[in-house]
Amino acid sequence: GQQVMQIPQYQHVQEGEDFTTYCNSSTTLSNIQWYKQRPGGHPVFLIQLVKSGEVKKQKRLTFQFGEAKKNSSLHITATQTTDVGTYFCAGPINSGYALNFGKGTSLLVTP
Amino acid sequence: DAGVTQSPTHLIKTRGQQVTLRCSPKSGHDTVSWYQQALGQGPQFIFQYYEEEERQRGNFPDRFSGHQFPNYSSELNVNALLLGDSALYLCASSLDDTQYFGPGTRLTVL
């Protein structure tokens, strides 16, 4: 079945450093979504990418969707302590509306 | 505008018991999905309801069942609980691809 893999599993950075997490799917995706889950919280939608090669920015966050629509990345510039949490990528299951999530990348930011 | 709500917040059960979790979707959303999130893992899709029918199902046994009501709210039922069913159960509502998650129900099976 379809698998979504994320690396790294954990990342510990000093505040102000950059951070990148990578997502790879075993199958081509119609779209990819990114979610953030704060410790003790629930996943919160960040963004959806649909087009091949698409790049979207949200303030210090940059999201990319690969040309083959099988991989994606999230880059955070100059991390802040408010960026702490686990970042998940997710792709549709069998072209439906339900999502197949990766295991996430947990980001810890030290002041 | 209320977001997705879930009840109860926490629940403790013993092996073999049955549990019912509830979810009210975001206003205007007609689709409800349920996910199981074990500690340190990503959410795993259980099933999705649309127009009171199960539209899509993940790789979960028949012990997991659900229901959607005419007002779009939903229930998740788990029978014959196992220790491995201990997890955060997340409900998500949607109109399209984007899922809006509720705060979850933390189920502990002893």
mmCIF file of C-alpha atoms in Angstrom:
data_model
loop_
_atom_site.group_PDB
_atom_site.id
_atom_site.type_symbol
_atom_site.label_atom_id
_atom_site.label_comp_id
_atom_site.label_asym_id
_atom_site.label_seq_id
_atom_site.Cartn_x
_atom_site.Cartn_y
_atom_site.Cartn_z
ATOM 1 C CA GLY A 1 0.000 0.000 0.000
ATOM 2 C CA GLN A 2 0.886 3.652 -0.195
ATOM 3 C CA GLN A 3 3.554 4.747 2.280
ATOM 4 C CA VAL A 4 4.526 8.235 3.342
ATOM 5 C CA MET A 5 7.927 8.595 4.944
ATOM 6 C CA GLN A 6 9.454 11.576 6.695
ATOM 7 C CA ILE A 7 12.996 12.392 7.711
ATOM 8 C CA PRO A 8 14.453 13.234 10.084
ATOM 9 C CA GLN A 9 12.402 11.788 12.920
ATOM 10 C CA TYR A 10 13.748 14.375 15.354
ATOM 11 C CA GLN A 11 15.583 17.670 15.004
ATOM 12 C CA HIS A 12 16.995 19.830 17.763
ATOM 13 C CA VAL A 13 18.104 23.341 16.775
ATOM 14 C CA GLN A 14 19.152 26.545 18.445
ATOM 15 C CA GLU A 15 16.769 29.419 18.073
ATOM 16 C CA GLY A 16 17.605 31.318 14.896
ATOM 17 C CA GLU A 17 18.869 28.267 12.995
ATOM 18 C CA ASP A 18 17.067 26.936 9.957
ATOM 19 C CA PHE A 19 15.153 23.650 9.840
ATOM 20 C CA THR A 20 14.073 21.372 7.015
ATOM 21 C CA THR A 21 11.935 18.234 6.997
ATOM 22 C CA TYR A 22 11.510 15.961 3.997
ATOM 23 C CA CYS A 23 8.571 13.853 2.942
ATOM 24 C CA ASN A 24 8.533 11.014 0.402
ATOM 25 C CA SER A 25 5.600 9.023 -0.925
ATOM 26 C CA SER A 26 5.787 5.575 -2.494
ATOM 27 C CA THR A 27 3.151 6.670 -5.028
ATOM 28 C CA THR A 28 2.359 9.822 -6.972
ATOM 29 C CA LEU A 29 0.092 12.142 -5.023
ATOM 30 C CA SER A 30 -2.713 14.362 -6.287
ATOM 31 C CA ASN A 31 -1.835 16.757 -3.499
ATOM 32 C CA ILE A 32 0.153 16.891 -0.293
ATOM 33 C CA GLN A 33 -0.788 18.563 2.953
ATOM 34 C CA TRP A 34 1.262 19.667 5.927
ATOM 35 C CA TYR A 35 0.078 19.743 9.523
ATOM 36 C CA LYS A 36 1.646 20.902 12.775
ATOM 37 C CA GLN A 37 0.931 19.309 16.132
ATOM 38 C CA ARG A 38 2.074 21.090 19.277
ATOM 39 C CA PRO A 39 2.943 18.914 22.300
ATOM 40 C CA GLY A 40 -0.309 17.742 23.876
ATOM 41 C CA GLY A 41 -2.320 19.201 21.013
ATOM 42 C CA HIS A 42 -3.960 18.046 17.820
ATOM 43 C CA PRO A 43 -2.840 18.367 14.186
ATOM 44 C CA VAL A 44 -3.496 21.791 12.685
ATOM 45 C CA PHE A 45 -3.615 22.294 8.934
ATOM 46 C CA LEU A 46 -0.798 24.418 7.540
ATOM 47 C CA ILE A 47 -0.986 24.186 3.756
ATOM 48 C CA GLN A 48 -1.917 22.122 0.716
ATOM 49 C CA LEU A 49 0.229 21.797 -2.402
ATOM 50 C CA VAL A 50 -1.350 20.592 -5.623
ATOM 51 C CA LYS A 51 0.806 21.438 -8.616
ATOM 52 C CA SER A 52 4.033 19.764 -9.686
ATOM 53 C CA GLY A 53 7.001 21.885 -8.566
ATOM 54 C CA GLU A 54 4.792 24.187 -6.523
ATOM 55 C CA VAL A 55 6.402 26.424 -3.905
ATOM 56 C CA LYS A 56 4.381 28.253 -1.280
ATOM 57 C CA LYS A 57 5.514 30.527 1.511
ATOM 58 C CA GLN A 58 3.937 31.408 4.835
ATOM 59 C CA LYS A 59 6.117 33.987 6.566
ATOM 60 C CA ARG A 60 9.222 32.001 7.608
ATOM 61 C CA LEU A 61 7.862 28.670 6.289
ATOM 62 C CA THR A 62 8.534 27.510 2.720
ATOM 63 C CA PHE A 63 6.790 24.454 1.310
ATOM 64 C CA GLN A 64 7.773 22.643 -1.880
ATOM 65 C CA PHE A 65 6.108 19.896 -3.911
ATOM 66 C CA GLY A 66 8.416 17.850 -6.108
ATOM 67 C CA GLU A 67 8.225 17.721 -9.880
ATOM 68 C CA ALA A 68 7.169 14.073 -9.786
ATOM 69 C CA LYS A 69 4.580 14.808 -7.074
ATOM 70 C CA LYS A 70 6.095 12.124 -4.840
ATOM 71 C CA ASN A 71 8.110 14.265 -2.462
ATOM 72 C CA SER A 72 7.798 17.471 -0.533
ATOM 73 C CA SER A 73 9.716 19.568 1.933
ATOM 74 C CA LEU A 74 9.080 22.140 4.626
ATOM 75 C CA HIS A 75 11.792 24.668 5.417
ATOM 76 C CA ILE A 76 11.655 27.044 8.362
ATOM 77 C CA THR A 77 13.989 30.031 8.315
ATOM 78 C CA ALA A 78 15.340 31.409 11.605
ATOM 79 C CA THR A 79 13.413 29.125 13.937
ATOM 80 C CA GLN A 80 11.655 30.470 17.002
ATOM 81 C CA THR A 81 10.539 28.680 20.153
ATOM 82 C CA THR A 82 6.968 28.929 18.887
ATOM 83 C CA ASP A 83 7.937 26.562 16.045
ATOM 84 C CA VAL A 84 8.282 23.665 18.499
ATOM 85 C CA GLY A 85 6.073 20.710 17.610
ATOM 86 C CA THR A 86 5.740 17.788 15.248
ATOM 87 C CA TYR A 87 5.331 18.462 11.543
ATOM 88 C CA PHE A 88 3.423 15.901 9.503
ATOM 89 C CA CYS A 89 2.998 15.549 5.790
ATOM 90 C CA ALA A 90 -0.024 13.667 4.478
ATOM 91 C CA GLY A 91 -1.290 12.472 1.129
ATOM 92 C CA PRO A 92 -4.751 11.318 0.025
ATOM 93 C CA ILE A 93 -5.504 7.610 0.397
ATOM 94 C CA ASN A 94 -6.423 6.027 -2.939
ATOM 95 C CA SER A 95 -7.524 9.379 -4.401
ATOM 96 C CA GLY A 96 -10.125 9.742 -1.675
ATOM 97 C CA TYR A 97 -10.479 12.455 0.927
ATOM 98 C CA ALA A 98 -8.939 10.535 3.860
ATOM 99 C CA LEU A 99 -5.257 11.116 4.546
ATOM 100 C CA ASN A 100 -2.221 8.894 4.932
ATOM 101 C CA PHE A 101 0.149 10.592 7.374
ATOM 102 C CA GLY A 102 3.878 10.239 7.730
ATOM 103 C CA LYS A 103 5.324 9.595 11.176
ATOM 104 C CA GLY A 104 6.278 13.235 11.503
ATOM 105 C CA THR A 105 9.375 15.224 12.339
ATOM 106 C CA SER A 106 9.576 16.494 15.900
ATOM 107 C CA LEU A 107 11.265 19.868 16.171
ATOM 108 C CA LEU A 108 12.759 21.119 19.399
ATOM 109 C CA VAL A 109 14.040 24.698 19.501
ATOM 110 C CA THR A 110 16.363 25.762 22.294
ATOM 111 C CA PRO A 111 16.463 29.488 23.172
ATOM 112 C CA ASP B 1 -17.952 29.516 14.810
ATOM 113 C CA ALA B 2 -17.213 26.417 16.878
ATOM 114 C CA GLY B 3 -14.541 24.107 15.613
ATOM 115 C CA VAL B 4 -14.568 20.330 15.845
ATOM 116 C CA THR B 5 -15.516 19.113 19.294
ATOM 117 C CA GLN B 6 -14.992 15.681 20.814
ATOM 118 C CA SER B 7 -16.130 13.961 23.969
ATOM 119 C CA PRO B 8 -15.025 12.730 26.342
ATOM 120 C CA THR B 9 -11.554 14.252 26.697
ATOM 121 C CA HIS B 10 -10.127 11.286 28.537
ATOM 122 C CA LEU B 11 -11.360 7.768 29.121
ATOM 123 C CA ILE B 12 -10.047 4.758 31.009
ATOM 124 C CA LYS B 13 -11.354 1.287 30.209
ATOM 125 C CA THR B 14 -10.324 -2.281 30.903
ATOM 126 C CA ARG B 15 -9.604 -5.001 28.376
ATOM 127 C CA GLY B 16 -12.692 -6.525 26.832
ATOM 128 C CA GLN B 17 -14.903 -3.519 27.454
ATOM 129 C CA GLN B 18 -16.597 -1.425 24.799
ATOM 130 C CA VAL B 19 -16.259 2.320 24.259
ATOM 131 C CA THR B 20 -18.113 5.028 22.330
ATOM 132 C CA LEU B 21 -16.455 8.286 21.355
ATOM 133 C CA ARG B 22 -18.331 11.278 19.983
ATOM 134 C CA CYS B 23 -17.564 14.038 17.534
ATOM 135 C CA SER B 24 -19.335 17.175 16.350
ATOM 136 C CA PRO B 25 -17.937 18.559 13.093
ATOM 137 C CA LYS B 26 -17.116 22.136 12.256
ATOM 138 C CA SER B 27 -20.200 24.080 11.212
ATOM 139 C CA GLY B 28 -21.079 23.389 7.588
ATOM 140 C CA HIS B 29 -18.836 20.336 7.251
ATOM 141 C CA ASP B 30 -20.545 17.170 6.052
ATOM 142 C CA THR B 31 -17.684 14.673 6.185
ATOM 143 C CA VAL B 32 -16.202 13.158 9.333
ATOM 144 C CA SER B 33 -13.057 11.045 9.526
ATOM 145 C CA TRP B 34 -11.638 9.180 12.488
ATOM 146 C CA TYR B 35 -7.938 8.618 13.145
ATOM 147 C CA GLN B 36 -5.999 6.727 15.780
ATOM 148 C CA GLN B 37 -2.726 8.251 16.943
ATOM 149 C CA ALA B 38 -0.424 6.120 19.048
ATOM 150 C CA LEU B 39 2.282 7.832 21.052
ATOM 151 C CA GLY B 40 5.071 9.102 18.827
ATOM 152 C CA GLN B 41 3.277 8.136 15.616
ATOM 153 C CA GLY B 42 1.310 9.921 12.946
ATOM 154 C CA PRO B 43 -2.475 9.651 12.829
ATOM 155 C CA GLN B 44 -3.699 6.386 11.271
ATOM 156 C CA PHE B 45 -6.924 6.540 9.266
ATOM 157 C CA ILE B 46 -9.756 4.407 10.653
ATOM 158 C CA PHE B 47 -12.768 5.352 8.496
ATOM 159 C CA GLN B 48 -14.672 8.237 6.977
ATOM 160 C CA TYR B 49 -18.383 9.019 6.956
ATOM 161 C CA TYR B 50 -20.305 11.064 4.428
ATOM 162 C CA GLU B 51 -24.090 11.322 4.129
ATOM 163 C CA GLU B 52 -24.452 8.840 6.993
ATOM 164 C CA GLU B 53 -22.566 6.133 5.100
ATOM 165 C CA GLU B 54 -19.060 4.773 5.575
ATOM 166 C CA ARG B 55 -17.296 6.065 2.475
ATOM 167 C CA GLN B 56 -13.759 4.872 3.078
ATOM 168 C CA ARG B 57 -12.079 2.544 5.572
ATOM 169 C CA GLY B 58 -8.508 2.014 6.676
ATOM 170 C CA ASN B 59 -6.849 -1.178 7.884
ATOM 171 C CA PHE B 60 -8.678 -1.554 11.168
ATOM 172 C CA PRO B 61 -10.576 -4.660 12.346
ATOM 173 C CA ASP B 62 -14.340 -4.909 12.531
ATOM 174 C CA ARG B 63 -14.148 -4.189 16.270
ATOM 175 C CA PHE B 64 -13.993 -0.576 15.126
ATOM 176 C CA SER B 65 -17.326 0.688 13.887
ATOM 177 C CA GLY B 66 -18.941 4.045 13.464
ATOM 178 C CA HIS B 67 -22.001 6.002 12.704
ATOM 179 C CA GLN B 68 -22.911 9.393 11.322
ATOM 180 C CA PHE B 69 -26.129 11.149 12.248
ATOM 181 C CA PRO B 70 -28.304 13.439 10.080
ATOM 182 C CA ASN B 71 -26.753 16.498 11.755
ATOM 183 C CA TYR B 72 -23.314 15.184 10.579
ATOM 184 C CA SER B 73 -22.095 14.373 14.083
ATOM 185 C CA SER B 74 -20.439 11.000 14.447
ATOM 186 C CA GLU B 75 -19.609 8.215 16.855
ATOM 187 C CA LEU B 76 -16.736 5.770 16.952
ATOM 188 C CA ASN B 77 -17.344 2.470 18.708
ATOM 189 C CA VAL B 78 -14.655 0.020 19.688
ATOM 190 C CA ASN B 79 -15.615 -3.426 20.989
ATOM 191 C CA ALA B 80 -13.545 -5.962 22.920
ATOM 192 C CA LEU B 81 -10.868 -3.441 23.813
ATOM 193 C CA LEU B 82 -7.244 -4.500 23.711
ATOM 194 C CA LEU B 83 -4.281 -2.927 25.461
ATOM 195 C CA GLY B 84 -3.024 -1.863 22.031
ATOM 196 C CA ASP B 85 -6.117 0.259 21.487
ATOM 197 C CA SER B 86 -4.710 2.797 23.938
ATOM 198 C CA ALA B 87 -4.188 5.944 21.879
ATOM 199 C CA LEU B 88 -5.405 9.416 21.062
ATOM 200 C CA TYR B 89 -8.508 9.181 18.881
ATOM 201 C CA LEU B 90 -8.893 12.140 16.583
ATOM 202 C CA CYS B 91 -11.958 13.210 14.705
ATOM 203 C CA ALA B 92 -11.562 15.432 11.662
ATOM 204 C CA SER B 93 -14.240 17.176 9.657
ATOM 205 C CA SER B 94 -13.950 18.421 6.119
ATOM 206 C CA LEU B 95 -15.747 19.771 3.086
ATOM 207 C CA ASP B 96 -12.949 18.872 0.700
ATOM 208 C CA ASP B 97 -9.358 17.679 1.074
ATOM 209 C CA THR B 98 -8.468 19.752 4.129
ATOM 210 C CA GLN B 99 -9.055 18.054 7.460
ATOM 211 C CA TYR B 100 -9.905 20.072 10.569
ATOM 212 C CA PHE B 101 -9.065 18.082 13.660
ATOM 213 C CA GLY B 102 -10.729 18.098 17.037
ATOM 214 C CA PRO B 103 -8.792 17.999 20.305
ATOM 215 C CA GLY B 104 -9.080 14.220 20.498
ATOM 216 C CA THR B 105 -10.080 11.666 23.104
ATOM 217 C CA ARG B 106 -7.271 10.029 25.051
ATOM 218 C CA LEU B 107 -8.236 6.385 25.584
ATOM 219 C CA THR B 108 -6.311 4.274 28.067
ATOM 220 C CA VAL B 109 -6.990 0.533 28.203
ATOM 221 C CA LEU B 110 -5.819 -1.248 31.340
#
